Coordinates of C-alpha atoms in Angstrom, one line a residue:
M1 CA 115.5 84.2 165.3
P2 CA 117.0 80.7 165.8
V3 CA 120.8 80.6 165.2
I4 CA 122.1 78.0 162.8
P5 CA 125.1 76.2 164.2
P6 CA 128.4 76.4 162.3
S7 CA 128.5 72.7 161.8
S8 CA 125.4 72.8 159.7
C9 CA 126.7 75.3 157.3
Y10 CA 127.3 72.6 154.7
G11 CA 123.6 71.9 154.7
L12 CA 122.7 75.6 154.9
L13 CA 122.1 75.9 151.1
P14 CA 119.2 73.5 150.8
I15 CA 117.6 74.7 154.0
M16 CA 117.6 78.3 153.0
M17 CA 116.4 77.4 149.5
S18 CA 113.4 75.5 150.8
S19 CA 112.6 78.0 153.4
C20 CA 112.6 80.9 151.0
L21 CA 110.4 79.4 148.2
L22 CA 107.6 81.8 148.8
P23 CA 104.9 82.7 146.2
D24 CA 105.3 86.4 147.0
H25 CA 108.7 87.9 146.0
R26 CA 108.3 90.6 148.6
K27 CA 108.5 87.9 151.2
L28 CA 111.6 86.6 149.5
F29 CA 113.4 89.9 150.0
R30 CA 112.4 89.9 153.7
C31 CA 114.0 86.5 154.0
L32 CA 117.4 87.5 152.6
P33 CA 118.6 89.4 155.6
A34 CA 117.9 86.4 157.9
V35 CA 120.0 84.3 155.5
C36 CA 122.9 86.8 155.6
R37 CA 122.8 87.1 159.4
S38 CA 123.0 83.3 159.8
V39 CA 125.9 83.1 157.5
Q40 CA 127.8 85.9 159.3
Y41 CA 127.2 84.2 162.7
A42 CA 128.4 80.9 161.3
A43 CA 131.5 82.5 159.9
K44 CA 132.3 84.2 163.2
S45 CA 131.8 81.1 165.3
S46 CA 134.6 78.9 163.9
S47 CA 136.7 79.4 160.8
S48 CA 137.6 75.7 161.0
D49 CA 134.0 74.7 160.2
Y50 CA 134.4 76.0 156.7
C51 CA 137.3 73.8 155.9
Q52 CA 135.0 71.2 154.1
P53 CA 136.0 69.3 151.1
G54 CA 135.9 71.4 147.9
L55 CA 136.2 74.7 149.8
R56 CA 139.5 76.5 149.6
L57 CA 140.4 79.2 152.1
V58 CA 142.5 82.2 151.3
Y59 CA 145.4 82.3 153.8
G60 CA 146.0 85.6 155.5
P61 CA 144.8 87.4 158.6
P62 CA 141.8 85.7 160.3
A63 CA 139.7 88.9 159.9
Y64 CA 140.5 88.9 156.2
N65 CA 139.6 85.2 155.8
L66 CA 136.4 85.7 157.8
A67 CA 135.3 88.6 155.5
I68 CA 136.1 86.6 152.4
M69 CA 134.0 83.7 153.7
Q70 CA 131.1 85.9 154.6
K71 CA 131.1 87.5 151.2
R72 CA 131.4 84.2 149.3
W73 CA 128.6 82.4 151.3
G74 CA 126.3 85.5 151.2
R75 CA 126.6 85.7 147.4
L76 CA 126.2 82.0 146.9
L77 CA 123.1 81.8 149.0
C78 CA 121.5 84.9 147.5
M79 CA 122.0 83.5 144.0
A80 CA 120.6 80.1 145.0
V81 CA 117.5 81.7 146.5
L82 CA 116.9 83.8 143.5
V83 CA 117.4 80.9 141.1
S84 CA 115.2 78.6 143.1
S85 CA 112.4 81.2 143.1
G86 CA 112.5 81.4 139.3
W87 CA 114.4 84.7 139.0
G88 CA 116.8 84.8 136.1
A89 CA 115.6 81.5 134.8
T90 CA 115.2 81.2 131.0
P91 CA 111.5 81.1 130.0
L92 CA 110.2 77.8 128.8
Q93 CA 109.8 77.3 125.1
A94 CA 106.4 77.2 123.6
E95 CA 104.9 73.8 123.4
E96 CA 105.0 72.2 120.0
P97 CA 101.6 72.0 118.3
E98 CA 99.9 68.7 118.0
P99 CA 100.6 67.2 114.6
L100 CA 97.6 67.1 112.3
T101 CA 96.8 64.4 109.7
L102 CA 95.4 65.1 106.3
R103 CA 91.9 64.1 107.4
Q104 CA 92.0 66.5 110.4
L105 CA 93.2 69.3 108.1
A106 CA 90.3 68.6 105.8
Q107 CA 87.8 68.8 108.7
E108 CA 89.2 72.2 109.7
L109 CA 89.0 73.3 106.1
R110 CA 85.3 72.4 105.9
A111 CA 84.5 74.0 109.2
R112 CA 86.6 77.2 109.2
N113 CA 87.2 78.4 105.6
P114 CA 85.1 81.5 105.1
Q115 CA 84.3 80.6 101.5
F116 CA 82.0 77.8 102.7
V117 CA 80.2 80.2 104.9
Q118 CA 79.6 82.6 102.0
A119 CA 78.4 79.7 99.7
E120 CA 76.1 78.3 102.4
Q121 CA 74.5 81.6 103.0
A122 CA 74.0 82.1 99.3
R123 CA 72.2 78.8 99.1
A124 CA 70.1 79.7 102.2
Q125 CA 69.0 82.9 100.4
I126 CA 67.7 80.8 97.5
E127 CA 65.9 78.4 99.8
A128 CA 64.3 81.3 101.7
R129 CA 62.7 82.4 98.4
I130 CA 60.9 79.1 97.9
P131 CA 58.1 79.8 100.5
Q132 CA 57.8 83.3 99.2
A133 CA 57.1 82.0 95.7
L134 CA 54.4 79.6 97.0
A135 CA 52.7 82.3 99.1
W136 CA 49.5 83.9 97.9
D137 CA 49.6 87.4 96.5
Q138 CA 49.1 90.2 99.0
P139 CA 45.4 91.1 99.5
M140 CA 44.1 94.7 99.1
I141 CA 41.5 96.3 101.3
G142 CA 39.8 99.5 100.1
M143 CA 37.0 101.9 101.0
E144 CA 34.9 103.7 98.5
Q145 CA 32.8 106.9 99.1
T146 CA 30.3 107.6 96.3
P147 CA 28.7 109.8 95.4
L148 CA 30.2 112.9 97.0
P149 CA 28.5 116.2 96.3
R150 CA 30.4 119.2 95.0
S151 CA 33.9 117.9 95.9
P152 CA 35.8 114.6 96.1
L153 CA 37.0 115.6 99.5
N154 CA 33.6 116.2 100.9
I155 CA 33.6 112.9 102.7
N156 CA 31.3 113.9 105.5
H157 CA 28.4 114.4 103.1
S158 CA 28.9 111.1 101.3
Q159 CA 25.6 109.6 100.2
G160 CA 27.0 106.0 99.9
M161 CA 30.1 104.0 100.9
S162 CA 31.4 100.4 100.6
Y163 CA 34.3 98.3 101.8
R164 CA 36.2 96.2 99.3
L165 CA 38.6 93.2 99.6
T166 CA 40.6 92.3 96.5
Q167 CA 42.6 89.1 96.1
T168 CA 44.7 88.2 93.0
M169 CA 45.1 84.5 92.2
S170 CA 47.6 83.1 89.7
F171 CA 46.6 80.4 87.3
P172 CA 46.9 76.9 88.9
G173 CA 50.5 75.6 88.6
K174 CA 52.3 78.9 88.1
K175 CA 53.5 79.3 91.7
R176 CA 54.4 75.6 91.9
L177 CA 56.6 76.0 88.8
A178 CA 58.2 79.1 90.2
A179 CA 59.0 77.2 93.5
D180 CA 60.4 74.3 91.4
I181 CA 62.8 76.7 89.6
L182 CA 64.1 78.0 93.0
E183 CA 64.5 74.4 94.3
A184 CA 66.6 73.5 91.2
E185 CA 68.7 76.7 91.8
A186 CA 69.2 75.7 95.4
G187 CA 70.3 72.2 94.3
S188 CA 72.7 73.9 91.9
A189 CA 74.1 76.0 94.7
G190 CA 74.5 72.9 96.8
A191 CA 76.4 71.2 94.0
Q192 CA 78.6 74.3 93.7
I193 CA 79.4 74.1 97.4
D194 CA 80.5 70.4 96.9
G195 CA 82.6 71.4 94.0
L196 CA 84.2 74.2 96.0
Y197 CA 85.1 71.6 98.7
V198 CA 86.6 69.3 96.1
D199 CA 88.7 72.1 94.6
L200 CA 89.9 73.4 98.0
L201 CA 90.6 69.9 99.2
A202 CA 92.7 69.2 96.1
Q203 CA 94.6 72.5 96.9
L204 CA 95.0 71.4 100.5
K205 CA 96.4 68.0 99.5
R206 CA 98.8 69.6 97.2
Q207 CA 100.2 71.9 99.8
Y208 CA 100.2 69.1 102.4
Y209 CA 102.3 66.8 100.3
Q210 CA 104.6 69.7 99.3
L211 CA 105.2 70.4 103.0
L212 CA 106.0 66.7 103.6
A213 CA 108.4 66.7 100.7
L214 CA 110.1 69.9 102.0
Q215 CA 110.5 68.3 105.4
Q216 CA 112.0 65.2 103.7
L217 CA 114.2 67.6 101.7
A218 CA 115.5 69.1 105.0
D219 CA 116.5 65.6 106.2
I220 CA 118.3 65.0 102.9
N221 CA 120.2 68.3 103.4
R222 CA 121.3 67.2 106.8
N223 CA 122.4 63.9 105.4
T224 CA 124.3 65.8 102.7
I225 CA 126.1 67.8 105.4
E226 CA 127.1 64.7 107.2
R227 CA 128.5 63.2 103.9
L228 CA 130.4 66.4 103.1
G229 CA 131.7 66.4 106.6
Q230 CA 133.1 62.9 106.0
I231 CA 134.6 64.1 102.7
K232 CA 136.2 67.1 104.4
Q233 CA 137.8 64.9 107.1
V234 CA 139.1 62.5 104.5
A235 CA 140.6 65.4 102.5
K236 CA 142.1 66.8 105.7
V237 CA 143.7 63.5 106.5
R238 CA 145.1 63.1 103.0
Y239 CA 146.4 66.6 103.1
A240 CA 148.1 65.9 106.4
N241 CA 149.7 62.9 104.8
N242 CA 150.8 64.9 101.8
A243 CA 148.5 62.8 99.6
A244 CA 146.2 65.6 98.5
A245 CA 146.4 69.3 97.8
F246 CA 145.0 71.9 100.2
V247 CA 142.6 73.1 97.6
E248 CA 140.7 69.8 97.9
Y249 CA 140.1 70.4 101.6
M250 CA 139.0 74.0 100.8
N251 CA 136.6 72.8 98.1
A252 CA 135.1 70.3 100.5
Q253 CA 134.7 73.2 103.0
V254 CA 133.0 75.4 100.4
A255 CA 130.6 72.5 99.5
H256 CA 129.9 72.0 103.2
G257 CA 129.0 75.7 103.6
S258 CA 126.8 75.6 100.5
A259 CA 124.9 72.6 101.9
E260 CA 124.3 74.5 105.2
N261 CA 122.9 77.4 103.2
N262 CA 120.5 75.0 101.5
I263 CA 119.0 74.2 105.0
Y264 CA 118.1 77.8 105.5
Q265 CA 116.4 78.1 102.1
T266 CA 114.5 74.9 102.7
Q267 CA 113.4 76.1 106.1
R268 CA 112.1 79.3 104.5
L269 CA 110.1 77.3 102.0
I270 CA 108.7 75.1 104.8
E271 CA 107.5 78.2 106.7
Q272 CA 105.9 79.7 103.6
T273 CA 104.0 76.4 102.9
Q274 CA 102.9 76.3 106.5
Q275 CA 101.5 79.8 106.3
G276 CA 99.7 78.9 103.1
L277 CA 98.1 75.8 104.8
N278 CA 97.1 77.9 107.8
A279 CA 95.4 80.5 105.5
L280 CA 93.6 77.8 103.6
I281 CA 92.1 76.2 106.6
G282 CA 91.0 79.5 108.1
R283 CA 93.8 80.0 110.7
D284 CA 96.2 82.8 111.4
P285 CA 99.1 82.3 108.9
A286 CA 101.6 82.9 111.7
Q287 CA 100.1 80.2 113.9
P288 CA 102.5 77.2 114.5
L289 CA 101.5 74.2 112.4
A290 CA 102.7 70.6 112.5
I291 CA 101.5 67.8 110.2
M292 CA 101.8 64.1 110.4
A293 CA 102.3 61.8 107.4
E294 CA 99.6 59.2 107.0
T295 CA 100.4 55.6 106.4
W296 CA 100.7 54.8 102.7
S297 CA 98.9 51.6 101.9
G298 CA 99.9 51.4 98.3
L299 CA 98.2 52.6 95.1
E300 CA 95.7 50.5 93.2
L301 CA 94.8 52.2 90.0
P302 CA 91.4 51.2 88.6
P303 CA 90.7 51.1 84.9
L304 CA 90.0 54.4 83.3
A305 CA 86.5 53.4 82.3
E306 CA 85.6 52.6 85.9
L307 CA 86.8 56.0 87.0
T308 CA 84.8 57.7 84.3
S309 CA 81.7 55.8 85.3
R310 CA 82.2 56.8 88.9
A311 CA 82.6 60.4 88.0
R312 CA 79.0 60.4 86.5
E313 CA 77.7 59.8 90.0
L314 CA 80.1 61.8 92.1
H315 CA 81.3 64.9 90.3
P316 CA 79.6 68.1 91.6
N317 CA 79.9 69.9 88.2
L318 CA 77.7 67.3 86.6
R319 CA 75.1 67.6 89.3
D320 CA 75.3 71.4 89.0
S321 CA 74.7 71.3 85.2
A322 CA 71.8 68.8 85.7
H323 CA 70.1 71.1 88.2
R324 CA 70.6 74.0 85.8
L325 CA 69.0 72.0 83.0
Q326 CA 66.1 71.2 85.4
A327 CA 65.6 74.9 86.2
A328 CA 65.7 75.8 82.5
Q329 CA 63.0 73.2 81.7
K330 CA 60.8 74.4 84.6
S331 CA 61.3 78.0 83.3
L332 CA 60.1 76.9 79.9
D333 CA 57.0 75.3 81.5
L334 CA 56.3 78.5 83.4
A335 CA 56.7 80.6 80.3
K336 CA 54.1 78.5 78.5
K337 CA 51.8 79.0 81.5
A338 CA 51.9 82.7 80.7
Y339 CA 49.3 82.1 78.0
Y340 CA 46.7 81.3 80.7
P341 CA 44.9 84.2 82.4
D342 CA 45.2 85.0 86.1
M343 CA 42.1 85.8 88.2
Q344 CA 41.2 88.6 90.5
L345 CA 38.4 88.3 93.1
I346 CA 36.7 91.4 94.6
L347 CA 34.3 91.2 97.6
T348 CA 32.3 94.3 98.4
K349 CA 30.1 95.3 101.4
H350 CA 27.8 98.3 101.1
S351 CA 27.0 100.5 104.1
N352 CA 23.7 102.2 104.8
N353 CA 25.4 104.7 107.2
P354 CA 28.0 106.7 105.3
P355 CA 30.7 107.8 105.6
Y356 CA 32.1 105.2 108.1
G357 CA 29.2 103.0 109.2
L358 CA 29.1 99.3 108.9
A359 CA 25.4 98.8 108.9
G360 CA 23.8 97.2 105.9
N361 CA 23.1 93.8 104.3
E362 CA 24.1 94.5 100.7
Y363 CA 27.1 92.8 99.3
G364 CA 28.8 92.5 96.0
V365 CA 31.2 90.2 94.2
E366 CA 33.4 90.8 91.2
V367 CA 35.6 88.4 89.3
D368 CA 38.3 89.7 86.9
L369 CA 40.5 87.9 84.4
I370 CA 44.0 89.2 83.8
L371 CA 44.5 88.3 80.2
P372 CA 47.7 87.9 78.3
T373 CA 49.1 90.8 76.3
W374 CA 47.7 91.8 72.9
F375 CA 48.6 89.3 70.2
F376 CA 50.6 87.4 72.9
E377 CA 53.8 89.3 72.1
R378 CA 55.2 89.2 75.6
E379 CA 54.3 85.5 76.0
K380 CA 55.9 84.4 72.7
A381 CA 59.1 86.3 73.6
G382 CA 59.1 84.6 77.0
V383 CA 58.8 81.1 75.5
S384 CA 61.6 81.9 73.0
E385 CA 63.8 83.0 75.9
A386 CA 63.0 79.9 77.9
N387 CA 63.7 77.7 74.9
A388 CA 67.1 79.3 74.4
G389 CA 67.8 78.7 78.1
V390 CA 67.0 75.0 77.8
I391 CA 69.3 74.6 74.7
S392 CA 72.1 76.4 76.6
A393 CA 71.6 74.2 79.7
Q394 CA 71.7 71.1 77.5
A395 CA 74.9 72.3 75.9
G396 CA 76.3 73.0 79.4
V397 CA 75.6 69.5 80.5
E398 CA 77.5 68.1 77.5
L399 CA 80.3 70.6 78.0
A400 CA 80.6 69.7 81.7
W401 CA 80.8 66.0 80.9
R402 CA 83.4 66.5 78.2
Q403 CA 85.5 68.6 80.6
V404 CA 85.2 66.0 83.3
Q405 CA 86.3 63.3 80.9
L406 CA 89.3 65.4 79.8
E407 CA 90.4 66.1 83.4
I408 CA 90.1 62.4 84.3
A409 CA 92.2 61.4 81.2
N410 CA 94.9 64.0 82.0
A411 CA 95.1 63.1 85.7
Y412 CA 95.1 59.4 84.9
S413 CA 97.9 59.8 82.4
R414 CA 99.9 61.9 84.8
L415 CA 99.5 59.4 87.5
Q416 CA 100.7 56.6 85.3
Q417 CA 103.8 58.6 84.3
V418 CA 104.7 59.4 88.0
I419 CA 104.3 55.7 88.9
K420 CA 106.8 54.7 86.2
E421 CA 109.3 57.5 87.3
R422 CA 109.0 56.3 90.9
E423 CA 109.7 52.7 90.0
L424 CA 112.8 53.8 88.0
L425 CA 114.1 55.9 90.9
Q426 CA 113.5 53.3 93.5
Q427 CA 114.8 50.3 91.5
R428 CA 117.7 51.7 89.6
R429 CA 118.7 55.3 90.0
L430 CA 118.8 55.6 93.8
P431 CA 120.7 52.3 94.4
E432 CA 123.2 53.1 91.6
A433 CA 123.8 56.6 93.0
Q434 CA 124.3 55.2 96.5
A435 CA 126.8 52.6 95.3
A436 CA 128.7 55.1 93.2
Y437 CA 129.1 57.4 96.2
R438 CA 130.3 54.6 98.4
L439 CA 132.8 53.5 95.8
A440 CA 134.1 57.0 95.2
L441 CA 134.5 57.7 98.9
N442 CA 136.4 54.4 99.5
S443 CA 138.6 55.0 96.5
Y444 CA 139.4 58.6 97.5
A445 CA 140.1 57.5 101.1
N446 CA 142.5 54.8 99.8
N447 CA 144.4 57.3 97.6
A448 CA 143.0 55.7 94.5
G449 CA 140.3 58.1 93.4
D450 CA 139.8 61.7 92.2
F451 CA 138.4 64.4 94.5
N452 CA 136.3 65.9 91.8
G453 CA 134.8 62.5 91.0
L454 CA 133.9 62.1 94.7
L455 CA 132.2 65.5 94.8
L456 CA 130.4 64.6 91.6
A457 CA 129.2 61.3 93.1
Q458 CA 128.0 63.1 96.2
Q459 CA 126.1 65.7 94.2
N460 CA 124.6 63.0 92.0
L461 CA 123.4 61.1 95.1
R462 CA 121.9 64.2 96.6
D463 CA 120.1 65.0 93.3
T464 CA 118.8 61.5 93.1
E465 CA 117.6 61.6 96.7
L466 CA 115.8 64.9 96.0
S467 CA 114.2 63.4 93.0
A468 CA 113.0 60.4 95.0
A469 CA 111.5 62.7 97.6
W470 CA 109.8 64.9 95.0
V471 CA 108.5 61.9 93.0
D472 CA 106.8 60.6 96.1
S473 CA 105.2 63.9 96.6
A474 CA 104.3 64.1 92.9
L475 CA 102.7 60.7 93.2
Q476 CA 100.5 61.8 96.1
Q477 CA 99.6 65.0 94.3
A478 CA 98.7 63.2 91.1
K479 CA 96.5 60.8 93.1
A480 CA 94.8 63.9 94.7
A481 CA 94.3 65.4 91.2
L482 CA 92.7 62.2 90.0
D483 CA 90.4 62.2 93.0
A484 CA 89.4 65.8 92.3
A485 CA 88.9 65.0 88.6
I486 CA 86.3 62.3 89.4
G487 CA 84.7 64.5 92.1
Q488 CA 85.8 62.4 95.1
A489 CA 86.5 64.5 98.3
M490 CA 88.0 62.2 100.9
E491 CA 88.3 58.4 100.8
S492 CA 86.7 56.4 103.5
P493 CA 89.0 55.9 106.5

């Protein structure tokens, strides 16, 4: 093994660290004895070589000093090698998740929420019944042995036999009407899926804006702690100058601790809201989630009449009720078709070689009519049932429209109210609270103000900032509620 000169001991640390950076830790332990032997040789060669800047020797017998240096350098190099190999290092923190915008959350909601899978499969079931309704009835094939002497089981002595093919055919138009009913039901199921998306998207927006407001609330709490820290320092200085009682400093300390506790409560609410968002978009609730605030381009509130007119074209509930009315009308037409008879066609081939022969040129044909019930009792009841269904569907269309109008009016009124509250906060209340706090702090610092007045001004400022944060969230949520009321899912980017 090459011997390291004593003069190079000052550069021994980086050399040994680089030479022992091996991927296999078993090789690392094989490397450590070589390091220790090199250190021992360097220490024995010259004790003067260790007198480098920053290294303090312990005076005493040379053997004692040599043992001390060997032990120190050995420990130092072993620790350096272990640290450089990654042993004892703290694990890296998990990477922060990529922030998601509202549009990205909506895409994940549509793609991963199991409610949409369930609704889509329900619509697929209805659509799969349409070709079944249009298909012909199942044919029947039969064989007749007649006459049979002495016993109906004496087939081998049959004196005649025939093969028979029977096909039932509905009156023209009945199957098409049945398929139209299923198509209308499939359209209703599709409208219900769109309505589900609108409802879940409104819930997603509400939780999204709540999470943004809670994050802003956390920032406000941190600002409150900074202000209370300033108040505490001012109270401490005044107490040191015999200008204030010690109880003022203690009250400031208590208020500061209470503000720190608010941070923990806010963080718990943030985590709960994140878990709710994860569950809504089909993720594991414990999965880390970060969101990004989208740019707010301002709010242009159209007239109420324009929104109502837009809802007639967009709202899924109106389309659902229209499809239900269409299905009810088709059901009425089908019920009226029940008065018309269906037909049954029977084709027969007679055999000259019973019991199982096919020879013979004699054929037969039979046409049967399947007539309505006696005195049309079942048909009349079916038409009455279908008429009731049409009347109910018409009432459902009217009820759905009135409900949409009511939701639009309520959401519109709520949005107007929040806009006024926001203007009041931004233009008057927040600037006044900020000015009142600055004035109270300056007055108290200059021995001209009351401590309780300063705490009250700080509390009023915090409450006003919280109101401003929540009113911004309420404005966004009110806009989302109005979009849901008119049936609008996501605005165009």
